[in-house]
Every structure is written in C-alpha cells, then in structure tokens.
CSV table of C-alpha atoms in Angstrom, one decimal:
chain,number,residue,atom,x,y,z
A,14,MET,CA,-24.3,-14.2,-17.8
A,15,SER,CA,-26.6,-15.2,-15.0
A,16,ARG,CA,-26.7,-17.7,-12.2
A,17,SER,CA,-29.3,-18.8,-9.7
A,18,PRO,CA,-30.4,-16.1,-7.2
A,19,SER,CA,-28.3,-15.9,-4.1
A,20,PRO,CA,-30.1,-16.6,-0.9
A,21,SER,CA,-31.4,-13.4,0.7
A,22,THR,CA,-30.6,-14.5,4.3
A,23,PHE,CA,-27.6,-16.1,5.8
A,24,SER,CA,-26.6,-17.5,9.2
A,25,LEU,CA,-24.2,-15.4,11.3
A,26,GLY,CA,-20.5,-16.4,11.1
A,27,SER,CA,-17.4,-15.9,9.2
A,28,GLY,CA,-18.0,-14.9,5.6
A,29,GLY,CA,-21.7,-14.1,6.2
A,30,PRO,CA,-23.3,-11.0,4.9
A,31,ASP,CA,-24.0,-9.8,8.4
A,32,SER,CA,-20.4,-8.9,8.8
A,33,PRO,CA,-19.3,-5.5,7.5
A,34,MET,CA,-19.3,-5.3,3.8
A,35,GLY,CA,-20.2,-9.1,3.7
A,36,LEU,CA,-16.6,-10.0,3.7
A,37,GLY,CA,-16.5,-12.2,6.9
A,38,ASP,CA,-13.0,-11.9,8.3
A,39,CYS,CA,-12.5,-8.2,7.7
A,40,ASP,CA,-9.5,-5.9,8.4
A,41,PRO,CA,-10.1,-4.4,11.9
A,42,ASN,CA,-9.7,-0.9,10.3
A,43,ILE,CA,-12.7,-1.7,8.0
A,44,LEU,CA,-14.7,-2.8,11.1
A,45,LYS,CA,-14.2,0.7,12.5
A,46,SER,CA,-14.8,2.5,9.3
A,47,PHE,CA,-18.1,1.0,8.0
A,48,LYS,CA,-21.2,0.1,9.7
A,49,PRO,CA,-22.8,-3.3,8.7
A,50,ILE,CA,-25.4,-3.2,6.0
A,51,GLU,CA,-28.5,-5.0,7.3
A,52,THR,CA,-30.9,-6.8,5.1
A,53,ASN,CA,-34.3,-5.0,5.0
A,54,MET,CA,-36.7,-7.8,6.2
A,55,SER,CA,-39.8,-5.7,5.2
A,56,TYR,CA,-41.1,-4.5,1.9
A,57,GLU,CA,-41.3,-0.9,3.0
A,58,VAL,CA,-39.9,1.8,0.7
A,59,PRO,CA,-38.6,5.3,1.6
A,60,THR,CA,-41.3,7.9,1.7
A,61,ASP,CA,-39.1,11.0,2.2
A,62,LYS,CA,-38.0,11.5,-1.3
A,63,GLU,CA,-39.2,14.2,-3.8
A,64,TYR,CA,-40.1,11.4,-6.2
A,65,PRO,CA,-42.6,8.6,-5.6
A,66,ILE,CA,-41.5,5.0,-5.1
A,67,ASN,CA,-43.8,2.1,-6.0
A,68,ALA,CA,-44.5,-0.7,-3.6
A,69,PRO,CA,-42.5,-3.8,-4.4
A,70,PRO,CA,-44.1,-7.2,-5.4
A,71,GLN,CA,-44.1,-9.6,-2.6
A,72,ASP,CA,-45.0,-12.8,-4.4
A,73,ARG,CA,-41.7,-13.2,-6.3
A,74,PRO,CA,-38.1,-11.9,-6.1
A,75,VAL,CA,-37.9,-8.2,-6.6
A,76,ARG,CA,-35.9,-7.5,-9.7
A,77,LEU,CA,-33.4,-4.7,-9.1
A,78,TYR,CA,-31.0,-3.2,-11.7
A,79,CYS,CA,-27.6,-1.4,-11.1
A,80,ASP,CA,-25.6,-0.1,-14.1
A,81,GLY,CA,-22.1,1.4,-14.3
A,82,ILE,CA,-18.6,1.1,-15.8
A,83,TYR,CA,-17.1,-0.7,-12.8
A,84,ASP,CA,-13.5,-0.1,-13.9
A,85,LEU,CA,-10.9,-1.1,-11.2
A,86,VAL,CA,-13.8,-2.6,-9.1
A,87,HIS,CA,-13.5,-1.4,-5.5
A,88,TYR,CA,-15.3,-1.5,-2.2
A,89,GLY,CA,-17.4,1.6,-3.0
A,90,HIS,CA,-18.9,-0.5,-5.9
A,91,MET,CA,-19.4,-3.5,-3.8
A,92,ARG,CA,-21.2,-1.6,-1.0
A,93,ALA,CA,-23.6,-0.1,-3.5
A,94,LEU,CA,-24.4,-3.6,-4.9
A,95,GLU,CA,-24.7,-5.0,-1.3
A,96,GLN,CA,-27.3,-2.3,-0.4
A,97,ALA,CA,-29.3,-3.1,-3.5
A,98,LYS,CA,-29.2,-6.8,-2.8
A,99,LYS,CA,-30.3,-6.2,0.8
A,100,SER,CA,-33.0,-3.7,0.0
A,101,PHE,CA,-35.8,-6.4,0.4
A,102,PRO,CA,-36.0,-9.9,1.8
A,103,ASN,CA,-36.0,-11.5,-1.7
A,104,VAL,CA,-34.0,-9.7,-4.5
A,105,TYR,CA,-32.8,-10.8,-7.9
A,106,LEU,CA,-29.9,-8.3,-8.7
A,107,LEU,CA,-29.0,-7.5,-12.3
A,108,VAL,CA,-25.9,-5.4,-13.2
A,109,GLY,CA,-25.6,-3.7,-16.6
A,110,MET,CA,-22.2,-2.7,-17.8
A,111,CYS,CA,-21.4,-0.5,-20.8
A,112,ASN,CA,-18.9,-1.6,-23.4
A,113,ASP,CA,-15.6,0.1,-24.1
A,114,LEU,CA,-16.8,2.0,-27.2
A,115,ASP,CA,-19.5,3.9,-25.4
A,116,THR,CA,-17.4,4.4,-22.3
A,117,HIS,CA,-14.3,5.7,-24.1
A,118,THR,CA,-16.5,8.0,-26.1
A,119,ARG,CA,-18.5,9.4,-23.3
A,120,LYS,CA,-16.3,9.2,-20.3
A,121,GLY,CA,-12.8,8.5,-21.3
A,122,LYS,CA,-10.3,5.6,-21.4
A,123,THR,CA,-10.7,2.7,-18.9
A,124,VAL,CA,-7.9,0.8,-17.2
A,125,MET,CA,-9.6,-2.6,-17.7
A,126,MET,CA,-11.0,-3.8,-21.0
A,127,GLU,CA,-14.7,-4.6,-21.2
A,128,ASN,CA,-14.3,-8.4,-21.0
A,129,GLU,CA,-12.1,-7.9,-17.8
A,130,ARG,CA,-14.7,-5.7,-16.2
A,131,TYR,CA,-17.5,-8.2,-17.0
A,132,GLU,CA,-15.6,-11.1,-15.6
A,133,SER,CA,-14.7,-9.2,-12.5
A,134,MET,CA,-18.3,-8.4,-11.8
A,135,ARG,CA,-19.5,-11.9,-12.5
A,136,HIS,CA,-17.5,-13.0,-9.3
A,137,CYS,CA,-19.3,-10.5,-7.0
A,138,ARG,CA,-21.3,-12.5,-4.5
A,139,TRP,CA,-24.2,-10.0,-4.5
A,140,VAL,CA,-24.8,-10.0,-8.3
A,141,ASP,CA,-27.2,-12.6,-9.8
A,142,GLU,CA,-26.9,-11.6,-13.4
A,143,VAL,CA,-24.5,-9.5,-15.5
A,144,ILE,CA,-25.9,-7.7,-18.6
A,145,THR,CA,-23.1,-6.9,-21.1
A,146,ASP,CA,-23.2,-4.1,-23.6
A,147,ALA,CA,-25.8,-2.4,-21.5
A,148,PRO,CA,-27.1,1.0,-22.8
A,149,TRP,CA,-25.6,4.1,-21.5
A,150,ILE,CA,-29.0,5.5,-20.8
A,151,VAL,CA,-31.7,3.2,-19.5
A,152,THR,CA,-34.7,3.1,-21.8
A,153,GLN,CA,-38.3,2.0,-21.4
A,154,GLU,CA,-37.7,-0.9,-23.7
A,155,PHE,CA,-34.8,-2.1,-21.7
A,156,LEU,CA,-36.8,-2.0,-18.4
A,157,ASP,CA,-39.6,-4.0,-20.0
A,158,GLU,CA,-37.2,-6.5,-21.6
A,159,HIS,CA,-35.6,-7.4,-18.3
A,160,LYS,CA,-38.7,-7.0,-16.2
A,161,ILE,CA,-37.0,-4.5,-13.9
A,162,ASP,CA,-38.9,-3.3,-10.8
A,163,TYR,CA,-36.4,-0.7,-9.7
A,164,VAL,CA,-33.2,1.0,-11.0
A,165,CYS,CA,-30.8,1.5,-8.1
A,166,HIS,CA,-28.2,4.4,-7.9
A,167,ASP,CA,-27.4,7.2,-5.6
A,168,ASP,CA,-30.1,9.9,-6.2
A,169,LEU,CA,-28.0,12.8,-7.1
A,170,PRO,CA,-28.8,13.9,-10.7
A,171,TYR,CA,-26.6,12.1,-13.3
A,172,ALA,CA,-26.2,14.3,-16.3
A,173,SER,CA,-25.4,13.4,-19.8
A,174,ALA,CA,-25.3,15.0,-23.3
A,175,GLU,CA,-29.0,14.1,-23.7
A,176,SER,CA,-30.4,15.0,-20.2
A,177,ASP,CA,-29.8,16.7,-17.0
A,178,ASP,CA,-30.6,13.5,-15.2
A,179,VAL,CA,-30.6,10.2,-17.1
A,180,TYR,CA,-32.7,8.6,-14.3
A,181,ALA,CA,-35.5,11.3,-14.5
A,182,PHE,CA,-38.0,9.3,-16.3
A,183,VAL,CA,-37.4,6.2,-14.0
A,184,LYS,CA,-38.0,8.4,-11.0
A,185,ALA,CA,-41.2,9.7,-12.5
A,186,GLN,CA,-42.5,6.2,-12.8
A,187,GLY,CA,-41.8,5.3,-9.2
A,188,ARG,CA,-39.2,2.7,-10.2
A,189,PHE,CA,-36.0,4.3,-8.8
A,190,LEU,CA,-34.6,3.0,-5.5
A,191,PRO,CA,-31.8,5.2,-4.0
A,192,THR,CA,-28.6,3.8,-2.6
A,193,GLN,CA,-26.0,5.5,-0.4
A,194,ARG,CA,-22.7,6.5,-2.1
A,195,THR,CA,-19.5,5.5,-0.2
A,196,ASP,CA,-17.3,8.5,0.2
A,197,GLY,CA,-13.5,8.5,-0.1
A,198,VAL,CA,-13.0,6.0,-2.7
A,199,SER,CA,-13.6,6.0,-6.6
A,200,THR,CA,-11.9,4.7,-9.7
A,201,SER,CA,-10.6,8.2,-10.3
A,202,ASP,CA,-9.0,8.3,-6.9
A,203,LEU,CA,-7.3,5.0,-7.5
A,204,ILE,CA,-5.9,6.1,-10.8
A,205,THR,CA,-4.7,9.4,-9.2
A,206,ARG,CA,-2.7,7.4,-6.7
A,207,ILE,CA,-1.0,5.6,-9.5
A,208,VAL,CA,-0.3,8.8,-11.4
A,209,ARG,CA,1.0,10.5,-8.3
A,210,ASP,CA,3.5,7.7,-7.6
A,211,TYR,CA,4.2,7.0,-11.3
A,212,ASP,CA,8.0,6.7,-11.0
A,213,LYS,CA,7.7,4.4,-7.9
A,214,TYR,CA,5.4,2.0,-9.9
A,215,LEU,CA,7.8,2.1,-12.9
A,216,ARG,CA,10.8,1.2,-10.7
A,217,ARG,CA,8.8,-1.6,-9.1
A,218,ASN,CA,7.9,-3.1,-12.4
A,219,LEU,CA,11.4,-2.8,-13.8
A,220,GLU,CA,12.7,-4.5,-10.7
A,221,ARG,CA,10.2,-7.3,-11.4
A,222,GLY,CA,11.7,-7.9,-14.9
A,223,MET,CA,9.5,-5.9,-17.1
A,224,SER,CA,11.3,-4.3,-20.0
A,225,PRO,CA,11.3,-0.4,-20.8
A,226,LYS,CA,9.5,-1.2,-24.0
A,227,GLU,CA,6.7,-3.0,-22.2
A,228,LEU,CA,6.4,0.0,-19.8
A,229,ASN,CA,6.5,2.4,-22.9
A,230,ILE,CA,9.4,4.5,-21.5
A,231,SER,CA,12.6,5.7,-23.2
A,232,PHE,CA,16.3,4.8,-22.5
A,233,LEU,CA,16.8,8.2,-20.7
A,234,LYS,CA,13.7,7.6,-18.5
A,235,GLU,CA,15.2,4.2,-17.6
A,236,GLN,CA,18.5,5.7,-16.6
A,237,GLU,CA,16.8,8.4,-14.6
A,238,LEU,CA,14.8,5.7,-12.7
A,239,ASN,CA,18.0,3.7,-12.1
A,240,ILE,CA,19.6,6.8,-10.6
A,241,GLN,CA,16.6,7.4,-8.4
A,242,LYS,CA,16.7,3.9,-7.2
A,243,HIS,CA,20.5,4.2,-6.4
A,244,MET,CA,19.9,7.3,-4.4
A,245,SER,CA,17.0,5.8,-2.5
A,246,ASP,CA,19.1,2.8,-1.6
A,247,ILE,CA,21.9,5.0,-0.4
A,248,ARG,CA,19.4,7.1,1.8
A,249,GLU,CA,18.0,3.8,3.1
A,250,GLN,CA,21.5,2.5,3.9
A,251,ILE,CA,22.4,5.7,5.8
A,252,LYS,CA,19.2,5.5,7.8
A,253,LYS,CA,19.9,1.9,8.5
A,254,ASN,CA,23.5,2.7,9.7
A,255,ILE,CA,22.3,5.6,11.9
A,256,ARG,CA,19.6,3.4,13.4
A,257,GLY,CA,22.1,0.6,13.9
A,258,THR,CA,24.6,2.9,15.6
A,259,ARG,CA,22.0,4.4,17.9
A,260,GLU,CA,20.9,0.9,18.9
A,261,ASP,CA,24.5,-0.2,19.6
A,262,LEU,CA,25.0,2.8,21.8
A,263,ILE,CA,21.9,2.2,23.7
A,264,GLY,CA,22.9,-1.4,24.1
A,265,GLU,CA,26.4,-0.4,25.4
A,266,LEU,CA,24.8,2.0,28.0
A,267,GLU,CA,22.5,-0.8,29.1
A,268,ASP,CA,25.5,-3.1,29.6
A,269,LEU,CA,27.4,-0.3,31.5
A,270,LYS,CA,24.3,0.2,33.8
A,271,ALA,CA,24.0,-3.4,34.5
A,272,GLU,CA,27.7,-3.7,35.4
A,273,LEU,CA,27.5,-0.8,37.8
A,274,ARG,CA,24.5,-2.3,39.4
A,275,HIS,CA,26.4,-5.7,39.8
A,276,THR,CA,29.4,-3.8,41.3
A,277,LYS,CA,27.2,-2.0,43.8
A,278,LEU,CA,25.4,-5.1,44.9
A,279,PHE,CA,28.9,-6.9,45.3
A,280,TRP,CA,30.4,-4.2,47.6
A,281,GLU,CA,27.1,-4.0,49.5
A,282,ASP,CA,27.3,-7.7,50.2
A,283,ARG,CA,31.0,-7.6,51.1
A,284,ARG,CA,30.7,-4.6,53.3
A,285,GLN,CA,29.9,-6.4,56.5
A,286,ASP,CA,32.7,-8.8,55.9
A,287,PHE,CA,35.3,-6.1,55.4
A,288,VAL,CA,34.2,-4.3,58.7
A,289,ARG,CA,34.3,-7.6,60.5
A,290,GLY,CA,37.8,-8.5,59.2
A,291,PHE,CA,39.1,-5.0,59.9
A,292,SER,CA,37.9,-5.3,63.5
A,293,ASN,CA,39.4,-8.7,64.0
A,294,MET,CA,42.9,-7.5,62.6
A,295,PHE,CA,43.1,-4.0,64.2
A,296,GLY,CA,40.7,-4.1,67.1
A,297,SER,CA,43.2,-4.4,70.0
A,298,GLN,CA,45.4,-1.6,68.6
A,299,VAL,CA,42.3,0.7,68.2
A,300,ASN,CA,41.1,-0.1,71.7
A,301,LYS,CA,44.6,0.8,73.2
A,302,LEU,CA,44.8,4.1,71.1
A,303,PHE,CA,41.4,5.1,72.2
A,304,GLY,CA,42.2,4.0,75.8
A,305,ARG,CA,45.2,6.3,76.1
A,306,LYS,CA,43.3,9.1,74.7
A,307,ARG,CA,40.5,8.6,77.3
A,308,LEU,CA,43.1,8.4,80.1
A,309,GLY,CA,44.8,11.7,79.0
A,310,GLN,CA,41.4,13.4,78.9
A,311,GLU,CA,40.6,12.2,82.5
A,312,SER,CA,44.0,13.3,84.1
A,313,ARG,CA,43.9,16.7,82.5
A,314,PRO,CA,41.1,18.1,84.8
A,315,ASP,CA,43.2,17.2,88.0
A,316,GLU,CA,46.2,19.0,86.6
A,317,ASP,CA,44.1,22.0,85.8
A,318,ARG,CA,42.6,21.9,89.3
A,319,SER,CA,46.1,21.8,91.0
A,320,SER,CA,47.2,24.8,88.9
A,321,ASN,CA,44.2,26.8,89.8
A,322,ILE,CA,44.9,26.1,93.6
A,323,LYS,CA,48.5,27.1,93.3
A,324,ARG,CA,47.5,30.3,91.5
A,325,SER,CA,44.9,31.1,94.2
A,326,ARG,CA,47.5,30.6,97.1
A,327,GLN,CA,50.1,32.9,95.3
A,328,SER,CA,47.4,35.5,94.9
A,329,LEU,CA,46.5,35.4,98.6
A,330,SER,CA,50.1,35.7,99.7
A,331,LYS,CA,50.6,38.7,97.5
A,332,THR,CA,47.5,40.3,99.1
A,333,ASP,CA,48.8,39.7,102.6
A,334,SER,CA,52.1,41.4,101.9
A,335,HIS,CA,50.5,44.4,100.5
A,336,SER,CA,48.3,44.7,103.6
A,337,SER,CA,51.3,44.5,106.0
A,338,ASP,CA,53.1,47.3,104.1
A,339,ASP,CA,50.0,49.5,104.3
A,340,VAL,CA,49.8,49.0,108.2
A,341,SER,CA,53.5,50.0,108.6
A,342,ASP,CA,53.0,53.1,106.7
A,343,VAL,CA,50.1,54.2,108.8
A,344,ALA,CA,52.0,53.5,112.1
A,345,GLY,CA,55.0,55.5,111.0
A,346,GLN,CA,52.8,58.5,110.3
C-alpha cells in the first residue's frame, strides 16, 4: 500500500504539522505536555553517537523506514513517525508491520488483527507507504529491495532470540537514524488500564446491549456485575442526596441573610420618620416634664441657702448664751 509522498513543508495554521504533534487544534493539555516537532530543514545528521551515520542524498527524497507492531496505535507511535518524517526537508517514509503469526509467536497476542493494524497505519498522515508482512528482523535483502537509506528507531538495543540488537548491522553500515521515544504511553500501558478496570468495562458493555456470551462471561459473573452496578447506583444516589441537602441548606441560609438585610435597611429608612412622629405626638408633654424638673433643680439651691443661714444664726445665739453664763460665774467668784 502506498500513496504519493506527503509534502515536507506546510503553511502555519490549524491542522498544520507545525502545531504540536501535527494535529492542529490540540487539547490544551497536550500543548503543555509536548514540544512541537520541527522539520529539519538541513541535511545534517547527528555526530554524537557511538555508531556512524551516513550523509543523506540531497537529489531525491530520503527513504526512511520504521517498523513495528503498532497495536492499539497511540500518540507515542505517531510522534515517532512524525520525527522520522521531519528528519530532513524531503522524506519518503515507509512503515513495515509484522503479521499476526510472527507477532503472536515472538511477542504475544495482539488486540487488533493484522488487517486492522495495517488499515490504521494507512491513515497516518506522516506515512507514505505501508509494507505488510514485514520481517521481524530487518535483513540486507530487505533494505536493498526497498532502497532504504535509513532505518529509524530509538537507539536502545532491541534484543531478540537471534541477536542482542536486531539493528546492530544497520548501525554498523551507517544507515540507522535514531528517534526519541515518548515516555508515559505504550500499548502495554493501555492494556493495563483495561485489565485494571476490567469489571467497569464489562458493565459498560452490558449496559450497551452486549450479551454475556459475547463478552465471554458466565451467568454468575453477570449477576456479580449487576450487584456491583446496583451498589454503585445506591452510592451515587446517596452522594446526590447529600449534595442536594447541603445545597438546599446553603440556599435557605442565603435567603435568611437577604431577609435580615432587607429588614435592617427598612428600619434604618424608617428610623427618622419614627423619631419625627414621636416628637410631634409627645413633644409638648416631654417639654413640660423636663421644664418642671429644671425648675425644681433651680429652687433647691435657695432652700438650701436659707437653711444654712438659719442654722448659722442658731449656732451664734447658742454661743452668746454660753458666753454670758461664763461671765456671771466669774463675777460671782
């Protein structure tokens, strides 16, 4: 399967390869997680490797080859292919995919069948040609047959039953071009997620109408899943009720606060009116009451002054009488 080579340069904009992962309108989280893969506009090759790398041809598209299983194709696969496609200004990218027999024998069971894997890869925008039934280990005959300039892969040794590194002879020929592996994702990781949440996915598929037979589960397993679903529904209902009760209480408190604020504002607005009305109704009586009180406070000092004068006179008269008595006593002696 092949198609005409994809252009090596694109204009900026939505969907262009200059955006992260070449996806155009990306998830903002992806924008933060991955740096854009820039197209190498020169024909320079890395010189800091332990193995030599030949200079590429410049008078024709550079033919690069990537191989793999590509089961459950994910963005780690796509970024590796994008790196290969952007290694030089003009690249023709071939992707070799092993068949199910070799894969199941050497690596284990795949989720997707070989035709599904082939067809998925054919829709990748970076790939110019898909080679089906590709050899597990690249041979010299294969390189010559497809006129491959470089084999692209991350440069960690890839061991097999036949060799400690299946790319060793390619590296020795200077025809190996390294790519950077994307950490944090792999087909094994995706399968692990499914296995970890196995019961949840079973329940989801049962709810979507799949039969226990299609899911290869027993009657007892189906009943167990049904019970789990009922328990989950009960927990969600309890959480919903608690959340609803809390929201109702918060709403009632807000209503009460608003009512108190309204009442306060009402009485503040009416306060001056009440004071004015009270003064109009009872002002004269209040003035008379306070007037009598002031009159009493003013007359009390005069009465106190008269009493003090009277007491002073009495004291003086008593003093005079005592003095007369003393004089008489002296004359008699």
